[in-house]
PDB file of C-alpha atoms in Angstrom:
ATOM      1  CA  UNK A 419      61.849 -49.757 157.455  1.00 71.00           C
ATOM      2  CA  UNK A 420      62.772 -49.607 161.137  1.00 79.00           C
ATOM      3  CA  UNK A 421      60.849 -46.367 161.482  1.00 76.00           C
ATOM      4  CA  UNK A 422      57.712 -48.052 160.135  1.00 78.00           C
ATOM      5  CA  UNK A 423      58.071 -50.876 162.620  1.00 85.00           C
ATOM      6  CA  UNK A 424      58.665 -48.642 165.635  1.00 86.00           C
ATOM      7  CA  UNK A 425      55.793 -46.279 164.795  1.00 81.00           C
ATOM      8  CA  UNK A 426      53.454 -49.222 164.236  1.00 82.00           C
ATOM      9  CA  UNK A 427      54.608 -50.753 167.522  1.00 87.00           C
ATOM     10  CA  UNK A 428      53.916 -47.506 169.390  1.00 87.00           C
ATOM     11  CA  UNK A 429      50.484 -47.168 167.810  1.00 83.00           C
ATOM     12  CA  UNK A 430      49.623 -50.789 168.502  1.00 87.00           C
ATOM     13  CA  UNK A 431      50.686 -50.633 172.137  1.00 91.00           C
ATOM     14  CA  UNK A 432      48.871 -47.340 172.650  1.00 90.00           C
ATOM     15  CA  UNK A 433      45.692 -48.797 171.170  1.00 87.00           C
ATOM     16  CA  UNK A 434      45.907 -51.936 173.261  1.00 91.00           C
ATOM     17  CA  UNK A 435      46.533 -49.912 176.400  1.00 93.00           C
ATOM     18  CA  UNK A 436      43.544 -47.695 175.643  1.00 91.00           C
ATOM     19  CA  UNK A 437      41.321 -50.761 175.212  1.00 90.00           C
ATOM     20  CA  UNK A 438      42.526 -52.270 178.501  1.00 93.00           C
ATOM     21  CA  UNK A 439      41.963 -48.979 180.320  1.00 92.00           C
ATOM     22  CA  UNK A 440      38.476 -48.712 178.797  1.00 90.00           C
ATOM     23  CA  UNK A 441      37.733 -52.257 179.928  1.00 89.00           C
ATOM     24  CA  UNK A 442      38.939 -51.408 183.425  1.00 87.00           C
ATOM     25  CA  UNK A 443      36.757 -48.327 183.458  1.00 87.00           C
ATOM     26  CA  UNK A 444      33.706 -50.264 182.324  1.00 86.00           C
ATOM     27  CA  UNK A 445      33.994 -52.893 185.048  1.00 84.00           C
ATOM     28  CA  UNK A 446      31.216 -52.484 187.514  1.00 79.00           C
ATOM     29  CA  UNK A 447      31.555 -52.664 191.278  1.00 81.00           C
ATOM     30  CA  UNK A 448      30.334 -56.269 191.199  1.00 83.00           C
ATOM     31  CA  UNK A 449      32.912 -57.467 188.667  1.00 83.00           C
ATOM     32  CA  UNK A 450      34.987 -60.429 189.794  1.00 87.00           C
ATOM     33  CA  UNK A 451      38.234 -59.419 191.481  1.00 87.00           C
ATOM     34  CA  UNK A 452      40.246 -61.762 189.246  1.00 89.00           C
ATOM     35  CA  UNK A 453      39.019 -59.839 186.162  1.00 88.00           C
ATOM     36  CA  UNK A 454      40.235 -56.577 187.678  1.00 89.00           C
ATOM     37  CA  UNK A 455      43.569 -58.114 188.652  1.00 91.00           C
ATOM     38  CA  UNK A 456      44.064 -59.585 185.178  1.00 92.00           C
ATOM     39  CA  UNK A 457      43.270 -56.271 183.490  1.00 92.00           C
ATOM     40  CA  UNK A 458      45.554 -54.332 185.836  1.00 93.00           C
ATOM     41  CA  UNK A 459      48.374 -56.778 185.101  1.00 95.00           C
ATOM     42  CA  UNK A 460      47.821 -56.341 181.355  1.00 95.00           C
ATOM     43  CA  UNK A 461      47.815 -52.596 181.874  1.00 95.00           C
ATOM     44  CA  UNK A 462      51.083 -52.738 183.828  1.00 96.00           C
ATOM     45  CA  UNK A 463      52.750 -54.859 181.128  1.00 96.00           C
ATOM     46  CA  UNK A 464      51.508 -52.631 178.319  1.00 95.00           C
ATOM     47  CA  UNK A 465      52.731 -49.482 180.089  1.00 96.00           C
ATOM     48  CA  UNK A 466      56.174 -51.072 180.474  1.00 96.00           C
ATOM     49  CA  UNK A 467      56.210 -52.160 176.827  1.00 95.00           C
ATOM     50  CA  UNK A 468      55.113 -48.699 175.731  1.00 94.00           C
ATOM     51  CA  UNK A 469      57.961 -47.119 177.700  1.00 95.00           C
ATOM     52  CA  UNK A 470      60.420 -49.530 176.069  1.00 95.00           C
ATOM     53  CA  UNK A 471      59.021 -48.660 172.639  1.00 93.00           C
ATOM     54  CA  UNK A 472      59.407 -44.942 173.382  1.00 93.00           C
ATOM     55  CA  UNK A 473      63.056 -45.520 174.310  1.00 94.00           C
ATOM     56  CA  UNK A 474      63.495 -47.418 171.056  1.00 92.00           C
ATOM     57  CA  UNK A 475      62.005 -44.486 169.138  1.00 88.00           C
ATOM     58  CA  UNK A 476      64.382 -42.086 170.895  1.00 91.00           C
ATOM     59  CA  UNK A 477      67.290 -44.329 169.902  1.00 92.00           C
ATOM     60  CA  UNK A 478      66.003 -44.314 166.334  1.00 86.00           C
ATOM     61  CA  UNK A 479      65.877 -40.498 166.485  1.00 85.00           C
ATOM     62  CA  UNK A 480      69.534 -40.344 167.485  1.00 89.00           C
ATOM     63  CA  UNK A 481      70.416 -42.797 164.726  1.00 88.00           C
ATOM     64  CA  UNK A 482      68.368 -40.743 162.263  1.00 83.00           C
ATOM     65  CA  UNK A 483      70.356 -37.631 163.231  1.00 86.00           C
ATOM     66  CA  UNK A 484      73.645 -39.448 162.655  1.00 88.00           C
ATOM     67  CA  UNK A 485      72.496 -40.713 159.260  1.00 86.00           C
ATOM     68  CA  UNK A 486      71.212 -37.229 158.407  1.00 84.00           C
ATOM     69  CA  UNK A 487      74.615 -35.744 159.208  1.00 89.00           C
ATOM     70  CA  UNK A 488      76.298 -38.254 156.915  1.00 89.00           C
ATOM     71  CA  UNK A 489      73.760 -37.702 154.149  1.00 88.00           C
ATOM     72  CA  UNK A 490      74.249 -33.926 154.484  1.00 89.00           C
ATOM     73  CA  UNK A 491      77.888 -34.336 153.462  1.00 90.00           C
ATOM     74  CA  UNK A 492      76.938 -35.941 150.154  1.00 89.00           C
ATOM     75  CA  UNK A 493      73.687 -34.292 149.061  1.00 89.00           C
ATOM     76  CA  UNK A 494      73.228 -30.815 147.679  1.00 91.00           C
ATOM     77  CA  UNK A 495      71.115 -28.496 149.874  1.00 88.00           C
ATOM     78  CA  UNK A 496      67.964 -28.939 147.762  1.00 89.00           C
ATOM     79  CA  UNK A 497      68.080 -32.727 147.934  1.00 91.00           C
ATOM     80  CA  UNK A 498      68.950 -32.613 151.625  1.00 88.00           C
ATOM     81  CA  UNK A 499      65.821 -30.588 152.333  1.00 90.00           C
ATOM     82  CA  UNK A 500      63.767 -33.147 150.396  1.00 91.00           C
ATOM     83  CA  UNK A 501      65.333 -35.975 152.403  1.00 88.00           C
ATOM     84  CA  UNK A 502      64.682 -34.227 155.726  1.00 85.00           C
ATOM     85  CA  UNK A 503      61.079 -33.518 154.766  1.00 90.00           C
ATOM     86  CA  UNK A 504      60.573 -37.141 153.739  1.00 87.00           C
ATOM     87  CA  UNK A 505      61.889 -38.446 157.047  1.00 82.00           C
ATOM     88  CA  UNK A 506      59.727 -36.055 159.066  1.00 82.00           C
ATOM     89  CA  UNK A 507      56.573 -36.808 157.101  1.00 88.00           C
ATOM     90  CA  UNK A 508      57.008 -40.565 157.075  1.00 83.00           C
ATOM     91  CA  UNK A 509      56.111 -40.992 160.778  1.00 76.00           C
ATOM     92  CA  UNK A 510      53.149 -38.650 160.480  1.00 83.00           C
ATOM     93  CA  UNK A 511      51.859 -40.473 157.410  1.00 87.00           C
ATOM     94  CA  UNK A 512      52.226 -43.874 159.064  1.00 82.00           C
ATOM     95  CA  UNK A 513      50.238 -42.657 162.060  1.00 80.00           C
ATOM     96  CA  UNK A 514      47.585 -41.138 159.807  1.00 88.00           C
ATOM     97  CA  UNK A 515      47.337 -44.344 157.771  1.00 87.00           C
ATOM     98  CA  UNK A 516      46.895 -46.362 160.945  1.00 82.00           C
ATOM     99  CA  UNK A 517      44.195 -43.986 162.182  1.00 85.00           C
ATOM    100  CA  UNK A 518      42.348 -44.231 158.876  1.00 91.00           C
ATOM    101  CA  UNK A 519      42.547 -48.027 158.963  1.00 88.00           C
ATOM    102  CA  UNK A 520      41.061 -47.998 162.470  1.00 85.00           C
ATOM    103  CA  UNK A 521      38.252 -45.703 161.324  1.00 89.00           C
ATOM    104  CA  UNK A 522      37.529 -48.019 158.397  1.00 93.00           C
ATOM    105  CA  UNK A 523      37.388 -51.023 160.741  1.00 89.00           C
ATOM    106  CA  UNK A 524      35.047 -49.153 163.066  1.00 87.00           C
ATOM    107  CA  UNK A 525      32.828 -48.126 160.170  1.00 90.00           C
ATOM    108  CA  UNK A 526      32.696 -51.692 158.882  1.00 92.00           C
ATOM    109  CA  UNK A 527      31.815 -52.972 162.347  1.00 89.00           C
ATOM    110  CA  UNK A 528      29.065 -50.374 162.711  1.00 89.00           C
ATOM    111  CA  UNK A 529      27.724 -51.266 159.277  1.00 90.00           C
ATOM    112  CA  UNK A 530      27.717 -54.966 160.175  1.00 90.00           C
ATOM    113  CA  UNK A 531      25.830 -54.233 163.404  1.00 86.00           C
ATOM    114  CA  UNK A 532      23.288 -52.114 161.553  1.00 88.00           C
ATOM    115  CA  UNK A 533      22.713 -54.861 159.003  1.00 91.00           C
ATOM    116  CA  UNK A 534      22.258 -57.404 161.765  1.00 90.00           C
ATOM    117  CA  UNK A 535      19.771 -55.182 163.570  1.00 89.00           C
ATOM    118  CA  UNK A 536      17.617 -54.892 160.449  1.00 84.00           C
TER     119      UNK A 536
END
């Protein structure tokens, strides 16, 4: 459960940071200075939060190793391999699910815009 939360946090912060950076990049030379300052402050905060989330994930990795060592004492080799595979794949599957959800949202938004343009 903690792994789900941390991976989702990392993905969310990364997405938000990408949107802020895109907004900063799209500001023209005549954009109000306060807009630039506000976006740079958001960017600074998101970078700091992302670094904190990465540290949290590293801590989770160390905790995962400790749990894995304990589990290894009680599971036969075959079941231990299954457990290790499950743990490794869980993060990848969460990230893939999130990416697919984003693609679905984008597709729905594009479809809505196309319908409105007709």
